Every structure is written in C-alpha cells, then in structure tokens.
XYZ file of C-alpha atoms in Angstrom:
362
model
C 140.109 94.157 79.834
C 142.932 91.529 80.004
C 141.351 88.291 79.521
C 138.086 88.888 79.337
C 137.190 90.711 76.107
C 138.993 89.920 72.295
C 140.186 92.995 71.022
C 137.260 94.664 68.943
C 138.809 95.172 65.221
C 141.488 93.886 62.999
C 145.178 95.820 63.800
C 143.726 97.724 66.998
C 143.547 97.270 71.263
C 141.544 98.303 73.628
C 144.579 99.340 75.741
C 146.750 102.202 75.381
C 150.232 101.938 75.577
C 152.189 102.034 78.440
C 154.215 105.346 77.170
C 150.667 107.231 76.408
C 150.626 110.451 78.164
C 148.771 110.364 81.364
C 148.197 106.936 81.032
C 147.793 106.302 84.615
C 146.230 109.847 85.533
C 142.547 109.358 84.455
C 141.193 108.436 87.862
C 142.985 111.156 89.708
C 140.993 114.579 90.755
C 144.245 116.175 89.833
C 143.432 114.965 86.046
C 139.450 115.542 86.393
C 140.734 119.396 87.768
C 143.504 120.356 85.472
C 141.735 118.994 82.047
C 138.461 118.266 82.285
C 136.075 120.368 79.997
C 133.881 121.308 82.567
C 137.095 123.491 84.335
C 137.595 125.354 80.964
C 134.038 126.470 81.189
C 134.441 127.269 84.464
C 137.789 128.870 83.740
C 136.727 130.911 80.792
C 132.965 132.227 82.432
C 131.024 129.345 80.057
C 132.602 130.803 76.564
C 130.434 131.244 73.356
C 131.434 130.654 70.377
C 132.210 134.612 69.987
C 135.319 134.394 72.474
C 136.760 131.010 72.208
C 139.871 129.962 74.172
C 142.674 128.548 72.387
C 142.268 124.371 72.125
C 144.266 122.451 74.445
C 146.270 119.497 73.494
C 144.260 117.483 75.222
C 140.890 117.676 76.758
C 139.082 115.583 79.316
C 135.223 114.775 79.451
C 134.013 114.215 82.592
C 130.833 112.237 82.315
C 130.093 110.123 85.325
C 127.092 110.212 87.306
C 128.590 112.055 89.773
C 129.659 115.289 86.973
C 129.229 118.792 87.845
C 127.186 121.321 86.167
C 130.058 122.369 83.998
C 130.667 118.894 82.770
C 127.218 118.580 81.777
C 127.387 120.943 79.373
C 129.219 118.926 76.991
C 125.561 117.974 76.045
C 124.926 121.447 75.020
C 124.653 121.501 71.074
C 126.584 124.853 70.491
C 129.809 123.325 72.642
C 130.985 120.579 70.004
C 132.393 122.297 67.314
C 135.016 123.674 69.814
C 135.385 120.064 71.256
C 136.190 118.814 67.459
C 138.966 120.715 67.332
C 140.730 119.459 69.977
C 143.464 117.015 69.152
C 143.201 114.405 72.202
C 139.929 113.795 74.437
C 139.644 111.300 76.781
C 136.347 110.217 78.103
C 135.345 108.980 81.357
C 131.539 107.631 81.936
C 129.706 104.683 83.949
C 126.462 106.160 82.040
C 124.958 104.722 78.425
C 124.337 108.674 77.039
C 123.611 107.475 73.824
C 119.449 108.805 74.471
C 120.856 112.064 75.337
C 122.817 112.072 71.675
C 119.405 111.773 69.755
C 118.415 115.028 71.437
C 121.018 117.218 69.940
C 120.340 118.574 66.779
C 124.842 117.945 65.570
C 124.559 114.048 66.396
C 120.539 113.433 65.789
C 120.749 113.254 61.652
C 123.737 110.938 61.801
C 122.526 108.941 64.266
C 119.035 108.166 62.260
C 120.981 106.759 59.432
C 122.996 104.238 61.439
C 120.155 103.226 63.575
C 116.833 103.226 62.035
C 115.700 100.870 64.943
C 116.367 102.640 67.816
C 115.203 100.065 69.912
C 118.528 98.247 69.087
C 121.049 100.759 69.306
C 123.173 99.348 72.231
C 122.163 95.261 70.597
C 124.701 96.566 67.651
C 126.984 98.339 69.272
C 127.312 95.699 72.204
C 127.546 92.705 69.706
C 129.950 94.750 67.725
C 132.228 95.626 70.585
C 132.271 93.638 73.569
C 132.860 89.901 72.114
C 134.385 87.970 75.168
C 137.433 86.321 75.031
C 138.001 82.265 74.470
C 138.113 81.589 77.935
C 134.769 83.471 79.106
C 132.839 81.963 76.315
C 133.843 78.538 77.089
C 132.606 79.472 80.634
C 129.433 80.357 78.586
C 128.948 77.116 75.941
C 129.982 75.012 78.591
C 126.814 76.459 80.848
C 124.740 76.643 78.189
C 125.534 73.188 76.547
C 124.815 71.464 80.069
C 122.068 73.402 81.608
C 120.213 75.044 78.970
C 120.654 74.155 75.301
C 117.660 71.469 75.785
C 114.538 73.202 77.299
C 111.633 74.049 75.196
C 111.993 77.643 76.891
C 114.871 79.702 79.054
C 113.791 81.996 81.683
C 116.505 84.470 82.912
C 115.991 86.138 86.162
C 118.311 88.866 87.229
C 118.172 90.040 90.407
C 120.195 92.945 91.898
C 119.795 94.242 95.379
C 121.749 97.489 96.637
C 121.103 97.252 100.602
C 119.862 93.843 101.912
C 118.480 95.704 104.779
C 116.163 97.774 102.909
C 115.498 95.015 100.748
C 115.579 91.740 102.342
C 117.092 88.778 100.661
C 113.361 86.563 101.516
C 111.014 89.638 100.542
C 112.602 89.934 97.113
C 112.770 86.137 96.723
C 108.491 86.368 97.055
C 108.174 89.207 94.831
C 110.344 87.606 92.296
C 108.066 84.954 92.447
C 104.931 86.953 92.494
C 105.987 88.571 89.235
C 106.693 85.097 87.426
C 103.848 83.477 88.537
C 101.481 86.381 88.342
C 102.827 87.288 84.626
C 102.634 83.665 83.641
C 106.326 83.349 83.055
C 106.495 80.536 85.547
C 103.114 78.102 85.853
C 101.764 77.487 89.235
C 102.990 74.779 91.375
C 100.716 71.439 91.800
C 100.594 68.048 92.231
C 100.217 66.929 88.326
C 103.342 64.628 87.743
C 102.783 65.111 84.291
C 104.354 67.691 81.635
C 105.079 68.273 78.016
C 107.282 71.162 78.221
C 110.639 71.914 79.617
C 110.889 75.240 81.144
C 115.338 76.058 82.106
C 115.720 78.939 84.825
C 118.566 80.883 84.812
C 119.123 83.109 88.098
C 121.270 85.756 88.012
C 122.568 86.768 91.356
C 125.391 88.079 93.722
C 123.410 85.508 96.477
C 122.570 82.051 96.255
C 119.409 82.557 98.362
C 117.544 83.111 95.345
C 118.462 80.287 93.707
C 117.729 77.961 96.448
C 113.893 79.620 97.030
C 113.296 79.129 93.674
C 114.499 75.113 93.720
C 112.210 74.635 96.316
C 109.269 76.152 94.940
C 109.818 74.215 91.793
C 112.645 71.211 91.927
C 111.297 69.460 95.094
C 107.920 69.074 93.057
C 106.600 68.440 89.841
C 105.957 72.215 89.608
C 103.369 71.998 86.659
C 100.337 73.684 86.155
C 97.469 72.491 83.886
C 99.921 73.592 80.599
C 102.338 70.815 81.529
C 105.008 72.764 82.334
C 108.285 71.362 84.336
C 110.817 73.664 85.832
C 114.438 73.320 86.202
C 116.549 75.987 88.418
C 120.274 76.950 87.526
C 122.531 79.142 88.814
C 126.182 79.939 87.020
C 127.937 82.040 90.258
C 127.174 83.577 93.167
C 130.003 85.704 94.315
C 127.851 87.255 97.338
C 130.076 90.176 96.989
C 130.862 92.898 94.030
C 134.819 92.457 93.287
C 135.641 95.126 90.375
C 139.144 94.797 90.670
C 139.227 90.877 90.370
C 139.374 89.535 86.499
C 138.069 86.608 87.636
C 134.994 87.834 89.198
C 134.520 89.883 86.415
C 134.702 86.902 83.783
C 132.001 85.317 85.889
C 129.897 88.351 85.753
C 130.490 88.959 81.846
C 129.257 85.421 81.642
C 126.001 85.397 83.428
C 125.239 88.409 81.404
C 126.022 86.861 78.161
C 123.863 83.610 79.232
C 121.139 86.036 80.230
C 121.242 87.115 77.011
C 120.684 83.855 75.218
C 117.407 83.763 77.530
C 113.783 83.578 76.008
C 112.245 85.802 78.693
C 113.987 87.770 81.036
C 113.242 89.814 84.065
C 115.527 91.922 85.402
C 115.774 94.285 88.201
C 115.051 98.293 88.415
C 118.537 100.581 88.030
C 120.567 97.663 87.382
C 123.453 98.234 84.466
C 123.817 94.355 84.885
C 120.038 93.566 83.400
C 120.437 96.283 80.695
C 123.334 94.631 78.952
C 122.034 91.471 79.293
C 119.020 92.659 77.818
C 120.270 94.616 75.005
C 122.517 92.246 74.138
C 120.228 89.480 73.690
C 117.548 91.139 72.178
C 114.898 90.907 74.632
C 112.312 93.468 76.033
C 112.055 92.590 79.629
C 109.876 92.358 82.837
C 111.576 94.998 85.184
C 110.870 93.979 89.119
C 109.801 96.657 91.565
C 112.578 95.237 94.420
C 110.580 96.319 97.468
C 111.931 98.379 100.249
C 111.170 98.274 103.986
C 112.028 101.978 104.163
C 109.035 103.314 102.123
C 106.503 99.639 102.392
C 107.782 97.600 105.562
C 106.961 94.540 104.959
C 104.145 94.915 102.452
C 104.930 93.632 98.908
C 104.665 96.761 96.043
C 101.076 95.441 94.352
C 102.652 95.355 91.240
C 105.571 92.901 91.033
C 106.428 94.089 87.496
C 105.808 95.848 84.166
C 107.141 95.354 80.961
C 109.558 97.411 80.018
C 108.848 99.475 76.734
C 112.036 98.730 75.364
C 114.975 96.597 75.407
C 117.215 99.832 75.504
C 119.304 100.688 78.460
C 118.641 103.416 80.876
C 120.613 106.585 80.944
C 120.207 106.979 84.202
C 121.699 111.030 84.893
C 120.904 112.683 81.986
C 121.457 116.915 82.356
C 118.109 118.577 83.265
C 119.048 122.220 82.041
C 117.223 122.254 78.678
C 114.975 118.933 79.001
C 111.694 121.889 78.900
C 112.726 123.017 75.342
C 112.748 118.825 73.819
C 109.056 117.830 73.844
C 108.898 114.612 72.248
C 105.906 114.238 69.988
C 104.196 111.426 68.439
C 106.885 109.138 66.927
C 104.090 108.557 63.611
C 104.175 112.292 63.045
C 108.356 111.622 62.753
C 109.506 115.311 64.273
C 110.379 114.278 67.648
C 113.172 112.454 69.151
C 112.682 109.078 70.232
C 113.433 109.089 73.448
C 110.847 109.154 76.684
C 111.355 108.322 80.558
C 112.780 105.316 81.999
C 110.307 102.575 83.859
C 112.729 102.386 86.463
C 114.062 105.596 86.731
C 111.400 108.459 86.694
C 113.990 111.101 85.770
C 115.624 109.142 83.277
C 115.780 108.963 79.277
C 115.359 105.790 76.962
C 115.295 105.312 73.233
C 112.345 103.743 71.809
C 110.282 103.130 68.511
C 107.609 104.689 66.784
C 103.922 104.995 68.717
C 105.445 104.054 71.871
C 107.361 107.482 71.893
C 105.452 109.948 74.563
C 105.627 113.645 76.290
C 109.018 113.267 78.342
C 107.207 116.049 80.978
C-alpha cells in the first residue's frame, strides 16, 4: 500500500503495526490451517448453533477463490452470530462478495439502507476507500491534462489476455476492433479529411501491440466516417508482464485504471478485476469483449464481439453454490427478491443490479 494509496480516514492506516500478532503469518497454510473458520467447522463436525465451541481469540476467514467447502460456509446465514463474537478476524479475499451479502437475510436489510442504488455499490465504496496517493495522481492529471482533457469524447479500451496462445495478441486486436466499429464506438475509417469532433482513445494493456493496431487503423489516416469523427490513440504503460510485488508497476496499473475511469465509454474485457474497478469507479456501464480463443474457435472470430454489460457492478466471480436453488430472484418491481442475477462474463457468477433488469438466477 506504501505509496500508492492515502490512508482512507482521519487518525487511521491501512497497515497494521509491526508488533500485531501474526502480522507476517496471513499468507502461510500454517495460518489458513490452524485459524481459519473453515477448520473449526471441520474440527467441530459443522456446529449448530445448539453446540457451539468456545470463541477463539482470533479467527481467520478464508475467502479466496481457491476456499474449501468449509470456508464457504461463512456465507451461510445461521454462522454469523457465532463469528460476531469473536474478538479478532482477519480476512483474506481476491473476490468482490459484496452480491453474495444481499442474499443473506443478517446483512440484506442493512445493506438496502446504505445502498438504495445497487448498481453503485462498489462506485461508493471504491471512491470512499481507495484515493491514490500524490504521486499516482500526478501520474494521472499529468496523462489526462496532455492526452485527454481536450476531446469532445474519451474512449477507454481495456484489454486483458490470460494465455497469448489461446488468444493471440493480432486476433484480439481485430475483435477489439470489430466491437468498436460494429457498436459505433469508433466510426469507420475513410478518406474524408474533414471532422468536427475529437474522439481520445485510451488503451489499456499489459502489450503495446494493441496500441500500435489501433494507431494504424486510425492515426495514419483521417479515420472519419460521414459524422466527422477524428481519432487519436494513447497508451499510459505497457509493462508486457504482471509484476505484483513491484510498487512501481503497481502505481502504473492503479493509474490506467483510474484514467479508465474518467473515460466516456469503456470496453473492457471478460473476467478481468482490472475492467471492473475501472468501471465501477468511474461510473460507467460497459461493453464487455468476448476475447476469442483458438482452443474452442481456431481462428474464427466469436460473431458477437460484445454486449453491454447490464451493470457497472463488478463480478463476484466464485460465489458458494450450496444453497443458490433456495434464492430465486424475482422481478425487482415486485421488490421481494434480491438484486442480484448472473454475470455476462461469467455464467456461474453473481452481480448486483437495479430494478426490471433483475432476472431468475437458474
């Protein structure tokens, strides 16, 4: 967090001190094995609230995407009265859970009141939270300022892809542009030297590649259509490589999200955590694009480039399937159902949404 983020309220840190018990333990198995709540249950033959064990000092929730059955019963209703009386838990997650929250009957009440719009759930929480430090957001104003501030209209397109041999680097590069084109983010390319209206192009990448395709698509040529449209390509970083453990790759990534963010239109790309921030940050309800993959297509573009997504809401991406049968959402006018209904992206995962868009999750 050093660096990157300003600490989120007056008198408090988002870093524990160095004497904190088990400070440095968190990431260990040994930790996960000897306090997580899923080993209680395990322990104690999944205890009801009949025979309880006595609370533990301190208690561990284990809530990655790769937890174990156990662990995912933190989600069950009945277990968090025992969990409020521990003293200490500590929480470990690369998963926005918040959907799953709105499903259990403790949380759902309280969560209605502080977000009537459940469409902008993570928006507040995100702005709230995560404001980046001085130095990141001069990495952002200074972008901004030079590159964007002045079109009529800033297109952000995130792209993310997980094995550039299933997906290759030039067959995502021509959907990408299918989608824009097709959509009507981006006009046509012709001759017309004329144009009335600035259009700034933000693409957000670990590879250059797509920056350069697009350039020459639109940069070595008027690239207008009969709106008068002009198109300039930018690109903030491309660190070809994810570096977790670098701060300064990680201030570069925190700012192409946050300039992402301050994009008109975005389109981002399917099961990436990267586009979801951006998105729910920013405010914006974005085109998702269907990356193709040799494995299942070869070489065949997916017919549809992209959809809208339904909301600008993150994807929970491994929600717990044990109970999903007994929460039937129902027509969000009717106002008795959770609003929450499958991800775009992610068949098996859970999304918050508004009102009539709220459908059967199965």
């Amino acid at each position: 967090m050093a660096d990157i983020f300003c600490e989120p309220l007056q008198n408090s840190t988002w870093l524990l001190p160095d004497g904190f018990p088990f400070r440095n333990q968190f990431y260990s198995p040994q930790f996960r094995e000897a306090h997580s709540f899923g080993t209680l249950l395990r322990d104690n033959n999944n205890f009801t609230q009949s025979v309880l064990p006595l609370p533990p000092p301190i208690l561990h929730l284990f809530l990655s995407y790769e937890y174990g059955d156990y662990d995912k019963l933190f989600y069950r209703d009945e277990n968090q009265e025992f969990l409020q009386s521990i003293p200490w838990l500590t929480l470990r997650s690369d998963q926005y859970f918040v959907p799953y929250l709105f499903l259990m009957p403790r949380f759902r009440a309280e969560l209605e009141r502080l977000f009537p719009d459940k469409e902008t759930v993570f928006h507040h929480l995100g702005n709230y939270l995560f404001n980046p430090s001085n130095q990141a957001w001069g990495l952002i104003t200074r972008f901004y300022d030079a590159y964007l501030a002045r079109a009529d209209e800033r297109i952000g397109l995130q792209v993310r892809v997980f094995n550039t041999k299933a997906s290759p680097i030039p067959l995502v590069a021509k959907q990408l542009l299918k989608c824009t084109q097709s959509e009507g983010i981006l006009p046509q390319v012709t001759n017309n030297t004329s144009s009335t209206k600035t259009k700034a192009v933000l693409i957000g990448s670990l590879y250059r590649e797509f920056y350069e395709e697009m350039k020459y698509e639109y940069w070595t040529r008027a690239s207008v259509d009969g709106g008068g449209e002009s198109v300039g390509v930018h690109q903030a970083s491309h660190e070809e490589s994810q570096n977790s453990e670098s701060n300064s790759h990680n201030m570069k990534a925190l700012a192409d999200i946050y300039l992402l963010s301050l994009c008109d239109v975005l389109v981002t790309s399917r099961w990436s955590t990267f586009g979801y921030v951006a998105q729910a940050i920013g405010r914006v309800k974005p085109w998702i694009l269907n990356v193709p993959n040799t494995n299942y297509s070869g070489d065949r573009l997916p017919e549809r480039a992209c959809r809208r997504a339904v909301s600008m809401e993150p994807c929970f991406h491994y929600p717990p399937s044990y109970d999903m049968k007994k929460k039937v959402v129902v027509d969000g006018e009717v106002g008795t159902g959770p609003p929450v209904v499958h991800c775009e992206d992610v068949s098996w995962g859970l999304k918050l949404v508004n009102g009539r868009q709220i459908e059967r999750l199965g």
